[in-house]
GROMACS .gro file of C-alpha atoms in nm:
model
  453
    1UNK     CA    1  -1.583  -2.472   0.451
    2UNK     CA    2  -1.269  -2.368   0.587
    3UNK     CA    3  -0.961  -2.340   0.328
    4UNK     CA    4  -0.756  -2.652   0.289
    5UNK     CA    5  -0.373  -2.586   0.343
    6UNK     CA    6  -0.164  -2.710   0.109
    7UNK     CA    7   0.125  -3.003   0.214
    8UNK     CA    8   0.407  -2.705   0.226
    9UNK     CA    9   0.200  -2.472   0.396
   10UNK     CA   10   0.195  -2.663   0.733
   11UNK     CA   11   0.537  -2.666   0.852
   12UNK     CA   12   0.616  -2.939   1.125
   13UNK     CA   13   0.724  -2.756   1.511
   14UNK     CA   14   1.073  -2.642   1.486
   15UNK     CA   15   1.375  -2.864   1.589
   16UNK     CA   16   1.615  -2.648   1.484
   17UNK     CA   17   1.581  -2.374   1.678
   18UNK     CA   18   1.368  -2.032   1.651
   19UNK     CA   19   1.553  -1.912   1.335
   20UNK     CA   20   1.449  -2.173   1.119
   21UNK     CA   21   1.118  -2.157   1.204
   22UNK     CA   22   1.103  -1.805   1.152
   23UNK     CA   23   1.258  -1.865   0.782
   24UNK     CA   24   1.043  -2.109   0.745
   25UNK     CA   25   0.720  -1.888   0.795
   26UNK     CA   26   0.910  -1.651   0.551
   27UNK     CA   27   0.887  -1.893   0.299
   28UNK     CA   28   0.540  -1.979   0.388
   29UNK     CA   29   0.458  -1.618   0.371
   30UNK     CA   30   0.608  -1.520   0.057
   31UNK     CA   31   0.464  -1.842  -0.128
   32UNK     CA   32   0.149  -1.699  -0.053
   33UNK     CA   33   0.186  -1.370  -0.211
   34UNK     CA   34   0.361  -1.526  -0.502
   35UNK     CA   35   0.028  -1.735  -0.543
   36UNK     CA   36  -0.184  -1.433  -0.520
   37UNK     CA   37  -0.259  -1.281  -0.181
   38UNK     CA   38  -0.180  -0.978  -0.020
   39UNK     CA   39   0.123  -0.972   0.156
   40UNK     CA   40  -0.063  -0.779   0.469
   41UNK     CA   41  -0.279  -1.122   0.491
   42UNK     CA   42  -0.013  -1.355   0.374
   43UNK     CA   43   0.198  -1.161   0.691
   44UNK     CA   44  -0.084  -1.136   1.037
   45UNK     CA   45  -0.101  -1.528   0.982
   46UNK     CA   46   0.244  -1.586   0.992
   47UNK     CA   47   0.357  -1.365   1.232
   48UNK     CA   48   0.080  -1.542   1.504
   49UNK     CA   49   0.296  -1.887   1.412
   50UNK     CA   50   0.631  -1.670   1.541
   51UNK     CA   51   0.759  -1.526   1.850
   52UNK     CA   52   0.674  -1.215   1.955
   53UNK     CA   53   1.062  -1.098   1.960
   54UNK     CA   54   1.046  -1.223   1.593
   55UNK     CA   55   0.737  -1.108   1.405
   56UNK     CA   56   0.926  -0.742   1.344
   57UNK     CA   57   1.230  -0.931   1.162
   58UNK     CA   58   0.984  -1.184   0.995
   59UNK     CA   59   0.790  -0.813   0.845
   60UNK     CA   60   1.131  -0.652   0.749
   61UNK     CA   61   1.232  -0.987   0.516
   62UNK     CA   62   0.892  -1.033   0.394
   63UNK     CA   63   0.846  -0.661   0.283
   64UNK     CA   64   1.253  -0.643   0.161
   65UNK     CA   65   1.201  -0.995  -0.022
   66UNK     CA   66   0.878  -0.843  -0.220
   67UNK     CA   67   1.060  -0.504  -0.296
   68UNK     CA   68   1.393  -0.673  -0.471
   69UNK     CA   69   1.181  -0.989  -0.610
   70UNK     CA   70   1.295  -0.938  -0.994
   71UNK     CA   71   1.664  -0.894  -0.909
   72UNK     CA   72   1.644  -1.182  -0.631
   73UNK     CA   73   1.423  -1.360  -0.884
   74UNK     CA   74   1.673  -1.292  -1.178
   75UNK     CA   75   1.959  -1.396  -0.935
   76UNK     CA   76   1.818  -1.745  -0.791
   77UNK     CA   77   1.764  -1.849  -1.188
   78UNK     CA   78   2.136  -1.793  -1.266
   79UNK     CA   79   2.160  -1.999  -0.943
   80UNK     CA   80   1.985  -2.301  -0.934
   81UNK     CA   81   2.078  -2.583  -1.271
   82UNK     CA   82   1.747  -2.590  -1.307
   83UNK     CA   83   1.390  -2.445  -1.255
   84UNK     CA   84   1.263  -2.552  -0.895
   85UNK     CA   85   0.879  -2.746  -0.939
   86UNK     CA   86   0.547  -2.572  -0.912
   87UNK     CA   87   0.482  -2.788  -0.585
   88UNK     CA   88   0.830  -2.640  -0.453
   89UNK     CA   89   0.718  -2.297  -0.443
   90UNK     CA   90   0.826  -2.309  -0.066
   91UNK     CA   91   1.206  -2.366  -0.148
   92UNK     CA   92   1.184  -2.123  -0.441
   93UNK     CA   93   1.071  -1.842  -0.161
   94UNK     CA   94   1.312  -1.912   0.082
   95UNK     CA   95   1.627  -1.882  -0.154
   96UNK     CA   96   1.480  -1.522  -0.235
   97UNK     CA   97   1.452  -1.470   0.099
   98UNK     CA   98   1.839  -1.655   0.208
   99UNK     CA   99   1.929  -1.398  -0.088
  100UNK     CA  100   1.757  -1.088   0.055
  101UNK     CA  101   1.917  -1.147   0.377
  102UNK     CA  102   2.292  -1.191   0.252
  103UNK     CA  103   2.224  -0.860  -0.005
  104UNK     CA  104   2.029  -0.627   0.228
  105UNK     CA  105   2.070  -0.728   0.596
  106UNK     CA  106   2.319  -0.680   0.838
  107UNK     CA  107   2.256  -1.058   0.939
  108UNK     CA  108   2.614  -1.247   0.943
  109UNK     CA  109   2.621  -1.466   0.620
  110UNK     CA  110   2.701  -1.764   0.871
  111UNK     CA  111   2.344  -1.732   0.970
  112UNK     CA  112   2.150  -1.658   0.754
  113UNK     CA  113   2.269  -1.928   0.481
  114UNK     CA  114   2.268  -2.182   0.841
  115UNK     CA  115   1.897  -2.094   0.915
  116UNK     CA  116   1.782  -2.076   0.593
  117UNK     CA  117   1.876  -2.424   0.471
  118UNK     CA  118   1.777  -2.556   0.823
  119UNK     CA  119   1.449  -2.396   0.730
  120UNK     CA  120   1.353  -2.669   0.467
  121UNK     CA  121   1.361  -2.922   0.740
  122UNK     CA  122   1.131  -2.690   0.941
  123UNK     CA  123   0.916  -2.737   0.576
  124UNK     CA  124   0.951  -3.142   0.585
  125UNK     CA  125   1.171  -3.096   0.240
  126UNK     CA  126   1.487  -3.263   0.389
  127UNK     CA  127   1.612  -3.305   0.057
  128UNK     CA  128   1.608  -2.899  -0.014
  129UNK     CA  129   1.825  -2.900   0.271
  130UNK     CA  130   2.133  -2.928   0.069
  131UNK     CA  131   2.013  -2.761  -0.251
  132UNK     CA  132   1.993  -2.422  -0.051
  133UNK     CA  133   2.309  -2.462   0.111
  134UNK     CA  134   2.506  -2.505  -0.186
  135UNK     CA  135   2.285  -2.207  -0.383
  136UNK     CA  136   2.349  -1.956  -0.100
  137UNK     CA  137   2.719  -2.036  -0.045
  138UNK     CA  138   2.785  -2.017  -0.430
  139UNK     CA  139   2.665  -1.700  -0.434
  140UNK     CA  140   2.843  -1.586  -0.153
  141UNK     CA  141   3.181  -1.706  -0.306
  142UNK     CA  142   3.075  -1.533  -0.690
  143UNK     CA  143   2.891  -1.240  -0.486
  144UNK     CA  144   3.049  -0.965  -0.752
  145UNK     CA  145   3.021  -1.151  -1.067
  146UNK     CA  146   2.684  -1.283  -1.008
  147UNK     CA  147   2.556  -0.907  -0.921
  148UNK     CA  148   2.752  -0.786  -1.234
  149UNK     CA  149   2.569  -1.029  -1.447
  150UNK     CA  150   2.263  -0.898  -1.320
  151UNK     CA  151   2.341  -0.570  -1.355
  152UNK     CA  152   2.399  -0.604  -1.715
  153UNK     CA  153   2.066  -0.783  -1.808
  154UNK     CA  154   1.869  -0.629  -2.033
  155UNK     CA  155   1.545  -0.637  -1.801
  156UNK     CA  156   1.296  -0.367  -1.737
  157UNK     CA  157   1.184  -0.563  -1.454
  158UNK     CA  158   1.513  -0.630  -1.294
  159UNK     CA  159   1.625  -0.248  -1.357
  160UNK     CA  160   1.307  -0.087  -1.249
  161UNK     CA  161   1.152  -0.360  -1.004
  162UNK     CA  162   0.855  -0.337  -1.134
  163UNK     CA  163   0.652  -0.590  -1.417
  164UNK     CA  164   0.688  -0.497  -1.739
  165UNK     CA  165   0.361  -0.371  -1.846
  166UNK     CA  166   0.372  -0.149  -1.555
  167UNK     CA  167   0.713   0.004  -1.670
  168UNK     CA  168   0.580   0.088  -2.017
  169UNK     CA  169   0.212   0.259  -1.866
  170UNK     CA  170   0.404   0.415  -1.685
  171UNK     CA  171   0.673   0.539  -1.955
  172UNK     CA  172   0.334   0.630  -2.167
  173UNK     CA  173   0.151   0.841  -1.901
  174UNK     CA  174   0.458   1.018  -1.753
  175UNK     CA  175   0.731   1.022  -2.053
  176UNK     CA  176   0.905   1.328  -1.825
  177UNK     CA  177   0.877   1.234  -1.548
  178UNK     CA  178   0.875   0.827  -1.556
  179UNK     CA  179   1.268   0.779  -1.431
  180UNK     CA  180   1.203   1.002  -1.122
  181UNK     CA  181   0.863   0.774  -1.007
  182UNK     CA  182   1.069   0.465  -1.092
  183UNK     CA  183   1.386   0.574  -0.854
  184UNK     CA  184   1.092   0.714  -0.578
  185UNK     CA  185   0.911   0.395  -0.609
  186UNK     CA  186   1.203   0.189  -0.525
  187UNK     CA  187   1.281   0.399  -0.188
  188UNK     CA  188   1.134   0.338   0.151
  189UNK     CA  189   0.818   0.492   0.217
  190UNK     CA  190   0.840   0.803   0.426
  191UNK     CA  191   0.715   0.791   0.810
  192UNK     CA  192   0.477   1.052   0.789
  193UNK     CA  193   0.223   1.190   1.066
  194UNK     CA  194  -0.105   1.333   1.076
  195UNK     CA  195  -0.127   1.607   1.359
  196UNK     CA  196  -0.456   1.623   1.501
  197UNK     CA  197  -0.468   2.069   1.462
  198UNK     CA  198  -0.740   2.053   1.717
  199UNK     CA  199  -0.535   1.915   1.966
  200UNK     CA  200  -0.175   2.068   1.933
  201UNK     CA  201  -0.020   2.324   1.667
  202UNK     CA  202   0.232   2.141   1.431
  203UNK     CA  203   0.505   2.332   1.587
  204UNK     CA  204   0.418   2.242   1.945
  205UNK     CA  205   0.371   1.874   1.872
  206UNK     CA  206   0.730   1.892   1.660
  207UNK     CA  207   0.879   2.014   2.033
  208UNK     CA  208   0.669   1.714   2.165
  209UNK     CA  209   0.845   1.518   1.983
  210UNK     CA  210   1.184   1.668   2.043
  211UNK     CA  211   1.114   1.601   2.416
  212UNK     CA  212   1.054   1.233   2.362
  213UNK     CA  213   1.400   1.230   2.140
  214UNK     CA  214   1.248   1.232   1.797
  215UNK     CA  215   1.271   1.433   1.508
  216UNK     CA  216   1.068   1.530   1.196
  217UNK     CA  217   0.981   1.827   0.947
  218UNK     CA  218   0.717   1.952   0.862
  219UNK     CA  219   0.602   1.903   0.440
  220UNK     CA  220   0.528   2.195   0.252
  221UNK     CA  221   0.121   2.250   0.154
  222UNK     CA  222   0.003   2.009   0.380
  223UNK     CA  223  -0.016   2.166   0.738
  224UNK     CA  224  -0.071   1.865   0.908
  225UNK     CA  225   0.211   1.671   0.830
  226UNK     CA  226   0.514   1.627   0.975
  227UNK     CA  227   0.791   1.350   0.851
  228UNK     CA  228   0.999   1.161   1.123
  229UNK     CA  229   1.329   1.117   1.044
  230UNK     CA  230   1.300   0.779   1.157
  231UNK     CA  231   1.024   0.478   1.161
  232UNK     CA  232   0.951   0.439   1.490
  233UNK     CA  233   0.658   0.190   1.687
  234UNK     CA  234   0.344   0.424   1.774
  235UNK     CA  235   0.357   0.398   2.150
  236UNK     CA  236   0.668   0.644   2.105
  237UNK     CA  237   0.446   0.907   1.979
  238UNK     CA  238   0.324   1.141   2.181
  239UNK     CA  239  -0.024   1.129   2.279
  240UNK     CA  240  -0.074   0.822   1.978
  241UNK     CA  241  -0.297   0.657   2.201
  242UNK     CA  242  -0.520   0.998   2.300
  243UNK     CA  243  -0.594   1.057   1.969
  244UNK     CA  244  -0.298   1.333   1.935
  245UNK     CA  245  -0.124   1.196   1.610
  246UNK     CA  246  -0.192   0.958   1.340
  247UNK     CA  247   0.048   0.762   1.080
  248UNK     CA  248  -0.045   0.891   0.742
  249UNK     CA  249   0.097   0.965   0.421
  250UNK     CA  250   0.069   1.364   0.339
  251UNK     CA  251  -0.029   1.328   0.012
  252UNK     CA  252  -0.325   1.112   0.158
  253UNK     CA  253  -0.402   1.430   0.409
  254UNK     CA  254  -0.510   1.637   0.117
  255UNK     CA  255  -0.851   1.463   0.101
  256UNK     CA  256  -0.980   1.624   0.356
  257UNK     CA  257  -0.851   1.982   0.283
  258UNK     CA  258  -0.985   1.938  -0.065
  259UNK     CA  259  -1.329   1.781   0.013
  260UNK     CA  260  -1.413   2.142   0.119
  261UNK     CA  261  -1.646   2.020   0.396
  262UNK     CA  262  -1.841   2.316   0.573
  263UNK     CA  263  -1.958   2.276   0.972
  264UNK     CA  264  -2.288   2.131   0.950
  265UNK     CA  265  -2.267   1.967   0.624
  266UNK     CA  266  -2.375   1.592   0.562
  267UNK     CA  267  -2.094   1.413   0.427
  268UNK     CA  268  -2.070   1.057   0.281
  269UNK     CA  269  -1.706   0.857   0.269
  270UNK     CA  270  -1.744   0.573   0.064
  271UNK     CA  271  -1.467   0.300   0.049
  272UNK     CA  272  -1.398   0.457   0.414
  273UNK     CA  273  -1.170   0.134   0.550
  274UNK     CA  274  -0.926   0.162   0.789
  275UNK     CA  275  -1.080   0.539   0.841
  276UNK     CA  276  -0.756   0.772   0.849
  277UNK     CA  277  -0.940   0.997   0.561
  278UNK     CA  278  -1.227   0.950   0.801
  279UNK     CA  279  -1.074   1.093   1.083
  280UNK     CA  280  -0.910   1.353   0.916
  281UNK     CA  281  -1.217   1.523   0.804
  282UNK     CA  282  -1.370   1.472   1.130
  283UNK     CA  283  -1.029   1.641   1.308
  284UNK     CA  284  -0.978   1.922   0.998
  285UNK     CA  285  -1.375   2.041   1.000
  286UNK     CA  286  -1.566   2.090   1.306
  287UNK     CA  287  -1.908   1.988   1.382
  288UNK     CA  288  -1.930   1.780   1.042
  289UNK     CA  289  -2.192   1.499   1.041
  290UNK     CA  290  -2.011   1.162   0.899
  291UNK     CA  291  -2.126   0.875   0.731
  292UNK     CA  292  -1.831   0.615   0.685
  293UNK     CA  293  -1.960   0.299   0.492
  294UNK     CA  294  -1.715   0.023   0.362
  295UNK     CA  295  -1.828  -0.292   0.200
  296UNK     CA  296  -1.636  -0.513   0.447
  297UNK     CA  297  -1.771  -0.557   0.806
  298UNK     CA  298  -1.422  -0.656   0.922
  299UNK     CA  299  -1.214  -0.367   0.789
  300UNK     CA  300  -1.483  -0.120   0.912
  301UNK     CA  301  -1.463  -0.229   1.256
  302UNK     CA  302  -1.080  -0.102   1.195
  303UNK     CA  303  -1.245   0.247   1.122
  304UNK     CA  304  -1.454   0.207   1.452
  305UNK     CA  305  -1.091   0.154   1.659
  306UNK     CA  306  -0.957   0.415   1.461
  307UNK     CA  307  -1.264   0.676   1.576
  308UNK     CA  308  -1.261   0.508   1.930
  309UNK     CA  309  -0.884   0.627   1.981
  310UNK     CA  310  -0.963   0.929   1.809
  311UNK     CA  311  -1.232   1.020   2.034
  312UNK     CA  312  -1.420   1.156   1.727
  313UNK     CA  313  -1.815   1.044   1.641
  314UNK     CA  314  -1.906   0.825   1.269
  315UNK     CA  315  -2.187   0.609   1.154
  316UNK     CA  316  -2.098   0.354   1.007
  317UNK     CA  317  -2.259   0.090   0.763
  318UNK     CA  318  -2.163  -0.171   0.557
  319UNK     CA  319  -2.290  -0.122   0.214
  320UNK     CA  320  -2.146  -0.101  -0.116
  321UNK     CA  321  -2.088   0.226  -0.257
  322UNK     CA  322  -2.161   0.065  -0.634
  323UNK     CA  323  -2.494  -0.055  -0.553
  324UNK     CA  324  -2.624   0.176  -0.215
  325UNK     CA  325  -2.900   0.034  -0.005
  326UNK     CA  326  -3.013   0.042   0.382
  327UNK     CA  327  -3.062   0.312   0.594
  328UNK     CA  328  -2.758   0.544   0.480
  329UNK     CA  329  -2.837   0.521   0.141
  330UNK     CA  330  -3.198   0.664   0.154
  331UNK     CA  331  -3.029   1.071   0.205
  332UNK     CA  332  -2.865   1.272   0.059
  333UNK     CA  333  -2.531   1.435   0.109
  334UNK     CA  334  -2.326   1.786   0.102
  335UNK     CA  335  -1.991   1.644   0.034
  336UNK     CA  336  -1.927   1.233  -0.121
  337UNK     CA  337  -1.549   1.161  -0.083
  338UNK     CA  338  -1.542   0.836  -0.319
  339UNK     CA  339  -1.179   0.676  -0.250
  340UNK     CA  340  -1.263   0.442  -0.496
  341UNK     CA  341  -1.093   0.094  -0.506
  342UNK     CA  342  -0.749   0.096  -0.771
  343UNK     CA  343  -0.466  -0.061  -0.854
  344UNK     CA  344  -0.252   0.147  -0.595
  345UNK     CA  345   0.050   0.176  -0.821
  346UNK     CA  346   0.092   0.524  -0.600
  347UNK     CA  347   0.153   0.304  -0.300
  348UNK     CA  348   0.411   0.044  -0.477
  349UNK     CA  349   0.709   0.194  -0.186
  350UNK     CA  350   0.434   0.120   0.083
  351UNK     CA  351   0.269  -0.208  -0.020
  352UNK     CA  352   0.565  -0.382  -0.240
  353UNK     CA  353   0.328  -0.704  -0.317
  354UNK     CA  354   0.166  -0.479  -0.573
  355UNK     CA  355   0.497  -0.536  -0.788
  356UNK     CA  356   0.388  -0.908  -0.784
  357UNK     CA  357   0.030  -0.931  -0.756
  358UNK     CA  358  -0.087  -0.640  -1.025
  359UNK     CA  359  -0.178  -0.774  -1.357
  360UNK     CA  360  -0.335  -0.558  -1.658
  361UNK     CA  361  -0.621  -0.732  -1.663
  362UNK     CA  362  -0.655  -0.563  -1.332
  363UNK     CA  363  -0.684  -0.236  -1.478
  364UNK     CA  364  -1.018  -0.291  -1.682
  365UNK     CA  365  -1.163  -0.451  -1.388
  366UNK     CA  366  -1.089  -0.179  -1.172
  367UNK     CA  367  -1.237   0.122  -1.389
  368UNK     CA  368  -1.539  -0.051  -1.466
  369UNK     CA  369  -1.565  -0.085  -1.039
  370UNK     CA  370  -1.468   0.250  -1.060
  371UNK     CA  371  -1.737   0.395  -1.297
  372UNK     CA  372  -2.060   0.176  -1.116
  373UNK     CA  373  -1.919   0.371  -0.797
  374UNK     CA  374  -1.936   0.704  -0.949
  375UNK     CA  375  -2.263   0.712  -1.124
  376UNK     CA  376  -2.440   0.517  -0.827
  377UNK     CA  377  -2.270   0.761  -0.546
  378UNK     CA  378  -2.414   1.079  -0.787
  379UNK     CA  379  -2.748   0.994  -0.685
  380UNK     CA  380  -2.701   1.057  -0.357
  381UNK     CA  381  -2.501   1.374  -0.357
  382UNK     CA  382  -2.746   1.680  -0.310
  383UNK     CA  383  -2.725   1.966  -0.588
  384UNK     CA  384  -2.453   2.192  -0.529
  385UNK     CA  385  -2.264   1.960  -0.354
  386UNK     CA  386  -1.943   1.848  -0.430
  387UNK     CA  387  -1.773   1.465  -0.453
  388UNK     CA  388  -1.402   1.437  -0.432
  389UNK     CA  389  -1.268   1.146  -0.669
  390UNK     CA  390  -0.967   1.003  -0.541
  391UNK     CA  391  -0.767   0.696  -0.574
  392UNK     CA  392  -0.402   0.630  -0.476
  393UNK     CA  393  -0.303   0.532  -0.849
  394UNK     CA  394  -0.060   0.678  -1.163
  395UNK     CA  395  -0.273   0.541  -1.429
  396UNK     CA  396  -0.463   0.819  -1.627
  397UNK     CA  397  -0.687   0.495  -1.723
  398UNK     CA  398  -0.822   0.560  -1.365
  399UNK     CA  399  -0.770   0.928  -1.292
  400UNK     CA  400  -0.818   1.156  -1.556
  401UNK     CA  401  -0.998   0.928  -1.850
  402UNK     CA  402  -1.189   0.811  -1.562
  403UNK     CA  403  -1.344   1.176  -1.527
  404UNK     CA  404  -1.375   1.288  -1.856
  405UNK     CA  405  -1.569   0.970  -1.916
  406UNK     CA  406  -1.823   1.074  -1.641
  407UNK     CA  407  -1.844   1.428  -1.728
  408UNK     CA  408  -1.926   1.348  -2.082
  409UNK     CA  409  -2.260   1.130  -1.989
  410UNK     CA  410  -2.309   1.350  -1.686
  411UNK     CA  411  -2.438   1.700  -1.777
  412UNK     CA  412  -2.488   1.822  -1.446
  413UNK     CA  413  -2.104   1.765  -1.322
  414UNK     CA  414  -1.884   1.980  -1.352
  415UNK     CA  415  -1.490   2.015  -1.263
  416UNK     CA  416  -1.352   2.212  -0.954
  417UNK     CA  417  -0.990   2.267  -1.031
  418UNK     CA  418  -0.777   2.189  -0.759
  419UNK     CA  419  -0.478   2.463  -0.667
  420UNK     CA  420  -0.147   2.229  -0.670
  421UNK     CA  421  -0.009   2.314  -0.341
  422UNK     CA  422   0.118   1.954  -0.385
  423UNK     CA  423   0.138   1.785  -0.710
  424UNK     CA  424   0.037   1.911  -1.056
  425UNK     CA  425  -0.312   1.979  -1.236
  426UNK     CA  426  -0.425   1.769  -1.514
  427UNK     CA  427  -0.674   1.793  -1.701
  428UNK     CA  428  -0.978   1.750  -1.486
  429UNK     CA  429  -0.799   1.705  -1.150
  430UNK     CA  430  -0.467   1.694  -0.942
  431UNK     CA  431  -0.191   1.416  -0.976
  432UNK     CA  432   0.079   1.315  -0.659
  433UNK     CA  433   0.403   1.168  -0.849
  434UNK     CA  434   0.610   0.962  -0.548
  435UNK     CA  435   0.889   1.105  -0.707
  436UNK     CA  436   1.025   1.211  -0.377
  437UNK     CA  437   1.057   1.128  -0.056
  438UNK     CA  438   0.748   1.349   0.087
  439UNK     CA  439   0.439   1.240  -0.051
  440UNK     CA  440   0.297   0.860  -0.254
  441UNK     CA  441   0.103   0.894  -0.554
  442UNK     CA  442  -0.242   1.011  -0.530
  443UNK     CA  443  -0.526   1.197  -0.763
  444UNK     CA  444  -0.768   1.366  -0.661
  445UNK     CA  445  -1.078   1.548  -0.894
  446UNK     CA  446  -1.326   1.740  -0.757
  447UNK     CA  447  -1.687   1.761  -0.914
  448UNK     CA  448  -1.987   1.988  -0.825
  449UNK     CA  449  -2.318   1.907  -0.868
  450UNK     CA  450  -2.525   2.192  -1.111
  451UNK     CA  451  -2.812   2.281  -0.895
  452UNK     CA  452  -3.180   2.269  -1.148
  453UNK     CA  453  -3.187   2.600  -1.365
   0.00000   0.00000   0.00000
């Protein structure tokens, strides 16, 4: 049965022109993430109830709104006189959006507090109307005090954007280096590039991209990567749609340099959705046999686009990589690279929902995913082959406990140190910190399988 929309969630057609429909799909976007799904979801619905010209804006204030919720969040409660109602989640998201727009937008404060309000008529609240006015254009008149009360609160989750559990794990695992992976997690993820090595040198696709007016630099111990100095769309890239280039993060390009995949060799990648790790191995070691399985049909047909552009050969098979069964699951493999599902607190910068929708609950639930995907993928890797843990998360709960738990009821795994070209060592593996602008937050362990005697 299809899933009932709620009364707000069905805005009526727009008669106030384009820009209060599109605030009102803002709303309608961001009430959906602050009810639990992903902003990416929340997001390819509403842009398809936008126009074209305006689904890049509606992206920018949706992914702005979700990085500065707990100071726009803090600031709309020293606002309104008192707490909007649950069944007004609608008007509560689009003052955090009216605010992003007058804090972090070049949008004249004229229009966005106009549109905005007009936007709860677009919602069929005439009554909000009014209220978001008046909230808006009283914080445009105490602008300085209001952001100096804010400033001042005592708030881990205002100061750090981030919940608070998340601030304290974090303040646990990383005592040293916790302040730097707070600032890094609050900056704009970098634009980073995959060069396909096969196809072009990273130096002669850098003057490719010099021709087309772009620049970039290259990331030191990854030699694929190269970091534009500006976001740009794809079909500015040289040679995106031949398979050239691909968008992704360097510290994600390591799996496939430390998978240590030999021509020839079976390998398995488990958890493979949208494929970029897929294609990377395929691009970094020739002649490789792949198996990409993912347990959701939909996102795996994103892995088949990705190969199709990529002009590069996978199988692929839906299964899940906790319980294996059909066809792919009856051999065995050289190389496993289990990208295991996680809370993706590395990825905070990239996916700024996570601030919102991450609970600690999550945590448990995840490593116990975590640990049937392990034990059930060890089956299938052949003896003396290697697996390559990985998981785009700063929680040793996931990373390193996560190993030494394995190793202890595993006797025939043992640990491959990693050389930190990027990153640090652990104890049983190699930890990312987005602590700078180059690279998100990744681990990555590496375990061999003891062959008999």
């Amino acid at each position: 049965m299809a899933e009932r929309s709620k009364p707000w969630q069905r805005p009526r057609k727009p008669g106030g022109g384009s820009g209060a429909l599109l605030r009102a799909q803002l709303a309608l976007v961001l009430g959906e993430v602050l009810e639990g799904r992903s902003l990416n979801d929340a997001l390819q619905r509403g842009q398809g109830k936008v126009a074209q010209r305006d689904r890049a804006l509606l992206a920018e204030l949706a992914y702005g709104t979700c990085r500065q919720y707990f100071r726009l969040d803090a600031l709309s409660g020293m606002l309104l006189r008192q707490p909007l109602k649950d069944r007004d989640l609608d008007i509560q998201a689009l003052l955090l959006g009216g605010l992003y727009q007058l804090l972090y937008t070049r949008i004249p404060a004229h229009a966005a507090i106009g549109e905005t309000a007009g936007a709860a008529r677009v919602l069929r609240k005439k009554w909000a109307v009014g209220l978001v006015n008046g909230v808006l254009r009283h914080f445009q008149r105490e602008r300085e005090a209001l952001l100096s009360r804010v400033e001042k609160l005592d708030a881990p989750e205002v100061r750090y954007q981030l919940p608070e559990w998340l601030v304290d794990t974090l303040k646990n695992a990383w005592p040293e280096q916790a302040e730097a992976v707070f600032q890094g997690l609050a900056l704009r993820p970098p634009f980073t590039l995959r060069v396909n090595l096969r196809r072009n040198s990273l130096s002669e696709y850098a003057s490719l991209l010099q021709k087309a007016g772009l620049t970039a630099r290259p990331i030191k111990g990854v030699p694929s990567a190269l970091i534009l100095d500006e976001a740009v769309a794809v079909e500015r890239l040289p040679g995106f749609a031949e398979g050239a280039v691909s968008v992704q993060d360097a510290g994600a390009q390591l799996a496939a340099l430390l998978l240590d995949a030999k021509p020839g060799m079976e390998v398995l990648d488990a958890c493979a959705a949208p494929g970029g790790k897929t294609g990377h191995i395929l691009e970094h070691t020739p002649d490789v046999h792949v198996m990409a399985v993912d347990l959701d049909s939909q996102r795996l047909e994103r892995v088949a686009q990705n190969m199709a552009r990529l002009k590069l050969d996978a199988r692929l098979a839906v299964g899940d990589a906790s319980a294996p069964r059909g066809r792919w699951a009856e051999q065995v493999y050289d190389r496993i690279l289990a990208d295991v599902p996680c809370t993706a607190t590395g990825v905070i910068r990239r996916h700024p929902d996570i601030r919102l929708l991450r609970k600690p609950a999550d945590v448990h639930n995840l490593q116990h995913r975590q640990q049937q995907i392990l034990d059930a993928l060890w089956s299938l890797l052949r003896p003396g082959g290697k697996m390559l843990y990985a998981t785009c998360s700063l929680l040793p709960q996931e990373n390193d406990e996560q190993i030494a738990r394995f190793l202890q009821k595993r006797p025939d795994a043992s640990v491959v140190m990693l050389k930190p070209g990027r990153g640090m060592n652990t104890n049983h593996g190699l930890q990312l910190l987005p602590d700078t602008l180059e690279t998100d937050g990744f681990y990555y362990a590496l375990l061999e399988k003891q062959t008999d005697g």
